[in-house]
Amino acid sequence: MKLLKTISLLLPLTSAAVLPREERVSYDGFKVFRVTTGDSLATVQEKLADFSLQQWNLDTSAHIDVAVSPAQLSNFEALGLNVTVMHEDLGADIKAEFDISAVSGLKPRALPDASWFKNYHPYNDHLLFTKDLAATFPSNSEVITSGTTVQGRTITGIHLWGKSGKGSKPAIVFHGNVHAREWITSMTVEYLTYQLVTGYGNNGSAATAMLDAYDFYILPIVNPDGFVYTQTTNRLWRKNRSPAPSGNRCIGTDINRNWPYQWDIPGGSSTDPCDETYRGKTAGDSPENKGLTSLITTLRDTTGIKLYIDWHSYGQYILTPYGYNCTAEAVNQAEEDQLAAGTAAAIKKVGGTTWTTGPSCSTLYATSGSSTDYVGDVGKAEHSITIELRDTGANGFVLPASQILPSGEEQWAGLKYLIANL
Ligand code: 0X9
Ligand code: ZN
């Protein structure tokens, strides 16, 4: 297959990326398959060599998830590969997931209510949700920002604290939607935030214990340009929206390959601007990464960072350092293994979902310039984790809105275990 490690190689998407006024990319009639690989990886790849497919996953050891355009469908199906169907009609499932044109926009309200978690939402409503939530908790929170994006949006979040007052405890940092298409991440991070805010002050509640022990810095959407683009133009966009380097036509840096630490290690990212894992021109050059590294180093140099979680989807993984090297062990590896296993068990108890845990490179694949390595080693976070949320491949990135609440509830259970055991 002209293996679409990169979405941008797919014809309709490529042309969309260079048009002055971009049409929404249609996935009508696209079918998404999970192709079993395992021992037959080489044979499968050979069979797919002549297709232009959009590949959704980077770890191909057990399977490759691919979106197939209507024009290629009959040839693809004639290959007789061992497949399951993830989306019968991707375009229809995207429409059912969220219709931005049917959304009228939130009204500012005293307390955002839990019905928020029934649906996905436009970016401006996410901003309003965060601001409204902070307004209901004026003595224990404030809206924070962490730099400006390529297109000039302010990366916005919320800082929460407990009875000892603002900035007095070690930091816990969460961020979501680094990758634009991973919509479940911002909704889940907001669910956790909502639990902290609404649960604080209830006698003996987990939220009270958490906020009295730590200052939380939560940024639900750190790639707003990409996120907006997934809602207006291409639901499957991953990177930020940085302009194409001179002499190239491809847009976007992978924020999770741009962190200025172990950035230059071959194999863990791409130097090709058209690739989904393009690392950027220089280490940490994306404005989003600049904003985030400045928050992390400030926290490192003040209260210190107890826990960092970078929320992604999909696959149901709890991943610890390192990404850049598959044999390097974190100094506290045994503790990280225990914490991850306990968190996985706590999550599973809620809805029966299963979670794979371990160091990210050996468990999944190598990454250079990725968040957890930077925040662990440079940011000196005691625990630095990536969580890949639901699901394990039934829907992938286009996860029905009915799974937002179940995802939030199981992560809240995992978080309660994790923080109580730090
Ligand atoms: O590739 C990524 O950035 C993350 N997966 S995703 O499908 N959400 O894009 C995984 C990062 C975890 N780090 C390593 N596997 N090293
Ligand atoms: Zn991701």
Coordinates of N, CA, C and O in Angstrom, one line a residue, residues 24 94 97-100 103 116 119-130 149-151 153-156 175-190 219-242 251-253 255 288 311 313 397-399 404:
R24 N -15.2 20.5 2.8 CA -15.2 19.5 3.8 C -14.8 18.1 3.1 O -15.3 17.8 2.1
I94 N -19.7 9.4 10.9 CA -19.2 10.7 11.3 C -20.4 11.7 11.5 O -20.5 12.5 12.4
E97 N -22.2 10.9 14.6 CA -21.4 11.2 15.8 C -21.6 12.6 16.3 O -21.8 12.9 17.5
F98 N -21.7 13.5 15.3 CA -21.7 15.0 15.7 C -22.0 15.8 14.4 O -21.3 15.7 13.4
D99 N -23.0 16.6 14.5 CA -23.4 17.5 13.3 C -23.2 18.9 13.8 O -24.1 19.5 14.4
I100 N -22.1 19.5 13.4 CA -21.8 20.9 13.9 C -22.9 21.9 13.4 O -23.2 22.8 14.1
V103 N -25.8 22.4 15.8 CA -25.5 22.9 17.1 C -25.7 24.4 17.2 O -25.1 25.1 16.4
W116 N -23.9 17.9 29.3 CA -22.7 18.2 28.5 C -22.1 16.9 27.9 O -21.6 16.9 26.8
N119 N -23.0 14.6 24.4 CA -22.6 15.0 23.0 C -21.2 15.5 22.9 O -20.6 16.0 23.9
Y120 N -20.7 15.5 21.7 CA -19.5 16.2 21.3 C -19.9 17.7 21.1 O -21.1 17.9 20.8
H121 N -19.0 18.6 21.1 CA -19.3 20.0 21.0 C -18.3 20.8 20.2 O -17.1 20.4 20.1
P122 N -18.8 21.9 19.7 CA -17.8 22.8 18.9 C -16.8 23.5 19.9 O -17.0 23.5 21.1
Y123 N -15.7 23.9 19.3 CA -14.6 24.4 20.1 C -15.0 25.6 21.1 O -14.7 25.6 22.2
N124 N -15.8 26.5 20.5 CA -16.2 27.7 21.3 C -17.0 27.3 22.5 O -16.9 27.9 23.6
D125 N -17.8 26.2 22.4 CA -18.6 25.7 23.5 C -17.6 25.1 24.6 O -17.9 25.2 25.8
H126 N -16.6 24.5 24.1 CA -15.6 23.9 25.1 C -15.0 25.0 25.9 O -14.8 24.9 27.1
L127 N -14.7 26.1 25.2 CA -14.1 27.3 26.0 C -15.1 27.8 27.0 O -14.7 28.1 28.2
L128 N -16.3 27.9 26.6 CA -17.4 28.4 27.5 C -17.6 27.4 28.7 O -17.7 27.9 29.8
F129 N -17.5 26.1 28.4 CA -17.7 25.1 29.4 C -16.6 25.4 30.5 O -16.9 25.4 31.7
T130 N -15.4 25.5 30.1 CA -14.3 25.7 31.0 C -14.4 27.0 31.8 O -14.3 27.0 33.0
T149 N -1.7 29.3 19.6 CA -1.5 28.3 18.5 C -1.0 29.0 17.2 O -0.9 30.2 17.1
V150 N -0.7 28.2 16.2 CA -0.3 28.7 14.9 C -1.3 29.7 14.4 O -1.0 30.7 13.8
Q151 N -2.6 29.4 14.6 CA -3.7 30.3 14.0 C -4.1 31.4 15.0 O -5.1 32.0 14.8
R153 N -5.1 31.0 18.3 CA -6.0 30.7 19.4 C -5.2 30.5 20.7 O -4.0 30.2 20.6
T154 N -5.8 30.8 21.8 CA -5.2 30.7 23.1 C -5.5 29.4 23.7 O -6.6 29.0 23.8
I155 N -4.4 28.6 24.0 CA -4.6 27.3 24.6 C -5.1 27.5 26.0 O -4.4 28.2 26.8
T156 N -6.3 27.1 26.3 CA -7.0 27.5 27.5 C -7.3 26.3 28.4 O -7.6 25.2 27.9
H175 N -3.5 17.0 30.0 CA -4.0 17.6 28.7 C -4.6 16.6 27.7 O -4.2 15.5 27.7
G176 N -5.5 17.2 27.0 CA -6.2 16.3 26.0 C -6.2 16.9 24.6 O -5.7 18.0 24.4
N177 N -6.7 16.2 23.6 CA -6.7 16.6 22.2 C -5.5 17.2 21.7 O -5.5 18.2 21.0
V178 N -4.3 16.6 22.0 CA -3.1 16.9 21.4 C -3.3 16.5 19.9 O -2.9 17.2 19.0
H179 N -3.8 15.3 19.7 CA -4.2 14.9 18.4 C -5.6 15.2 18.1 O -6.5 14.9 18.8
A180 N -5.8 16.0 17.0 CA -7.1 16.7 16.8 C -8.3 15.7 16.7 O -9.3 16.1 17.2
R181 N -8.1 14.6 16.1 CA -9.2 13.7 15.8 C -9.6 12.9 17.0 O -10.6 12.2 17.0
E182 N -8.8 13.0 18.1 CA -9.1 12.1 19.3 C -10.1 12.8 20.2 O -9.8 13.2 21.4
W183 N -11.3 13.0 19.7 CA -12.3 13.8 20.4 C -12.7 13.3 21.8 O -13.1 14.1 22.7
I184 N -12.6 12.0 22.0 CA -13.0 11.4 23.3 C -12.1 12.0 24.4 O -12.5 12.1 25.6
T185 N -10.9 12.4 24.1 CA -10.0 12.9 25.1 C -10.4 14.1 25.8 O -10.3 14.2 27.0
S186 N -10.9 15.1 25.0 CA -11.2 16.4 25.7 C -12.5 16.2 26.5 O -12.6 16.7 27.6
M187 N -13.4 15.4 26.0 CA -14.7 15.1 26.7 C -14.4 14.4 28.1 O -14.9 14.7 29.1
T188 N -13.4 13.5 28.0 CA -13.1 12.7 29.2 C -12.4 13.6 30.2 O -12.6 13.5 31.4
V189 N -11.4 14.4 29.7 CA -10.7 15.3 30.6 C -11.7 16.3 31.3 O -11.6 16.6 32.4
E190 N -12.6 16.7 30.5 CA -13.6 17.6 31.1 C -14.5 16.9 32.1 O -14.9 17.5 33.1
L219 N -5.8 21.2 30.8 CA -6.0 21.8 29.5 C -6.7 20.8 28.5 O -6.0 19.9 28.0
P220 N -8.0 20.9 28.4 CA -8.7 19.8 27.7 C -8.4 19.7 26.2 O -8.4 18.7 25.6
I221 N -8.0 20.9 25.6 CA -7.8 20.9 24.1 C -6.5 21.7 23.9 O -6.5 22.9 23.8
V222 N -5.4 21.0 23.7 CA -4.1 21.7 23.5 C -3.8 21.9 22.0 O -2.8 22.6 21.6
N223 N -4.6 21.4 21.1 CA -4.5 21.6 19.7 C -5.8 22.1 19.1 O -6.4 21.4 18.3
P224 N -6.2 23.3 19.5 CA -7.5 23.8 19.1 C -7.5 24.0 17.6 O -8.6 23.8 17.0
D225 N -6.4 24.4 16.9 CA -6.5 24.6 15.5 C -6.8 23.3 14.8 O -7.7 23.3 13.9
G226 N -6.2 22.3 15.2 CA -6.4 21.0 14.6 C -7.8 20.5 14.9 O -8.6 20.0 14.1
F227 N -8.3 20.7 16.2 CA -9.6 20.3 16.6 C -10.7 21.0 15.8 O -11.6 20.4 15.3
V228 N -10.5 22.3 15.6 CA -11.5 23.1 14.8 C -11.5 22.5 13.3 O -12.6 22.3 12.7
Y229 N -10.3 22.2 12.9 CA -10.2 21.7 11.5 C -11.0 20.3 11.4 O -11.6 20.0 10.3
T230 N -10.9 19.5 12.4 CA -11.6 18.2 12.4 C -13.1 18.4 12.3 O -13.9 17.6 11.9
Q231 N -13.6 19.6 12.8 CA -15.0 19.8 12.8 C -15.5 20.6 11.6 O -16.7 20.5 11.2
T232 N -14.6 21.3 11.0 CA -15.0 22.1 9.8 C -14.7 21.3 8.5 O -15.4 21.4 7.5
T233 N -13.6 20.6 8.5 CA -13.0 20.2 7.2 C -12.7 18.7 7.1 O -13.0 18.0 6.2
N234 N -11.9 18.2 8.0 CA -11.4 16.8 7.9 C -11.5 16.1 9.3 O -10.6 16.3 10.1
R235 N -12.5 15.3 9.5 CA -12.7 14.7 10.8 C -11.5 13.8 11.2 O -11.3 13.6 12.4
L236 N -10.6 13.4 10.3 CA -9.5 12.5 10.7 C -8.2 13.2 10.7 O -7.1 12.6 10.7
W237 N -8.2 14.6 10.8 CA -6.9 15.3 10.9 C -6.3 15.0 12.3 O -6.9 14.9 13.3
R238 N -4.9 14.9 12.3 CA -4.2 14.5 13.5 C -3.3 15.7 14.1 O -3.3 16.0 15.3
K239 N -2.6 16.4 13.2 CA -1.5 17.2 13.6 C -2.0 18.6 14.0 O -3.2 18.9 14.0
N240 N -1.1 19.6 14.2 CA -1.5 21.0 14.3 C -1.7 21.5 12.9 O -1.7 20.8 12.0
R241 N -1.7 22.8 12.8 CA -2.0 23.4 11.4 C -0.9 24.3 11.0 O -1.1 25.3 10.3
S242 N 0.4 23.9 11.4 CA 1.5 24.8 11.0 C 1.6 24.8 9.5 O 1.4 23.7 8.8
I251 N 0.9 20.3 5.4 CA 0.7 21.2 6.6 C 0.8 20.3 7.8 O 0.4 19.1 7.8
G252 N 1.2 20.9 8.9 CA 1.1 20.3 10.2 C 2.3 19.6 10.8 O 2.9 18.8 10.1
T253 N 2.5 19.8 12.1 CA 3.5 19.1 12.9 C 2.7 18.3 13.9 O 1.7 18.7 14.4
I255 N 2.4 17.3 17.3 CA 2.8 17.9 18.6 C 3.4 16.9 19.5 O 4.3 17.2 20.2
E288 N 2.4 25.5 19.9 CA 1.7 24.7 21.0 C 2.7 24.1 21.9 O 2.5 24.1 23.1
W311 N -3.6 12.7 27.5 CA -4.7 11.8 27.1 C -4.8 11.7 25.6 O -4.9 12.7 24.9
S313 N -6.3 8.8 22.2 CA -7.1 7.6 21.9 C -6.6 7.1 20.5 O -6.0 7.8 19.8
F397 N -11.3 6.3 16.2 CA -11.4 7.7 16.5 C -12.9 8.2 16.5 O -13.2 9.1 17.3
V398 N -13.7 7.6 15.7 CA -15.1 8.0 15.6 C -15.9 7.2 16.5 O -16.7 6.3 16.2
L399 N -15.8 7.6 17.8 CA -16.4 6.9 18.9 C -17.8 7.5 19.2 O -17.9 8.7 19.4
I404 N -19.2 8.7 25.8 CA -18.5 9.7 26.5 C -18.6 9.5 28.0 O -17.6 9.5 28.7

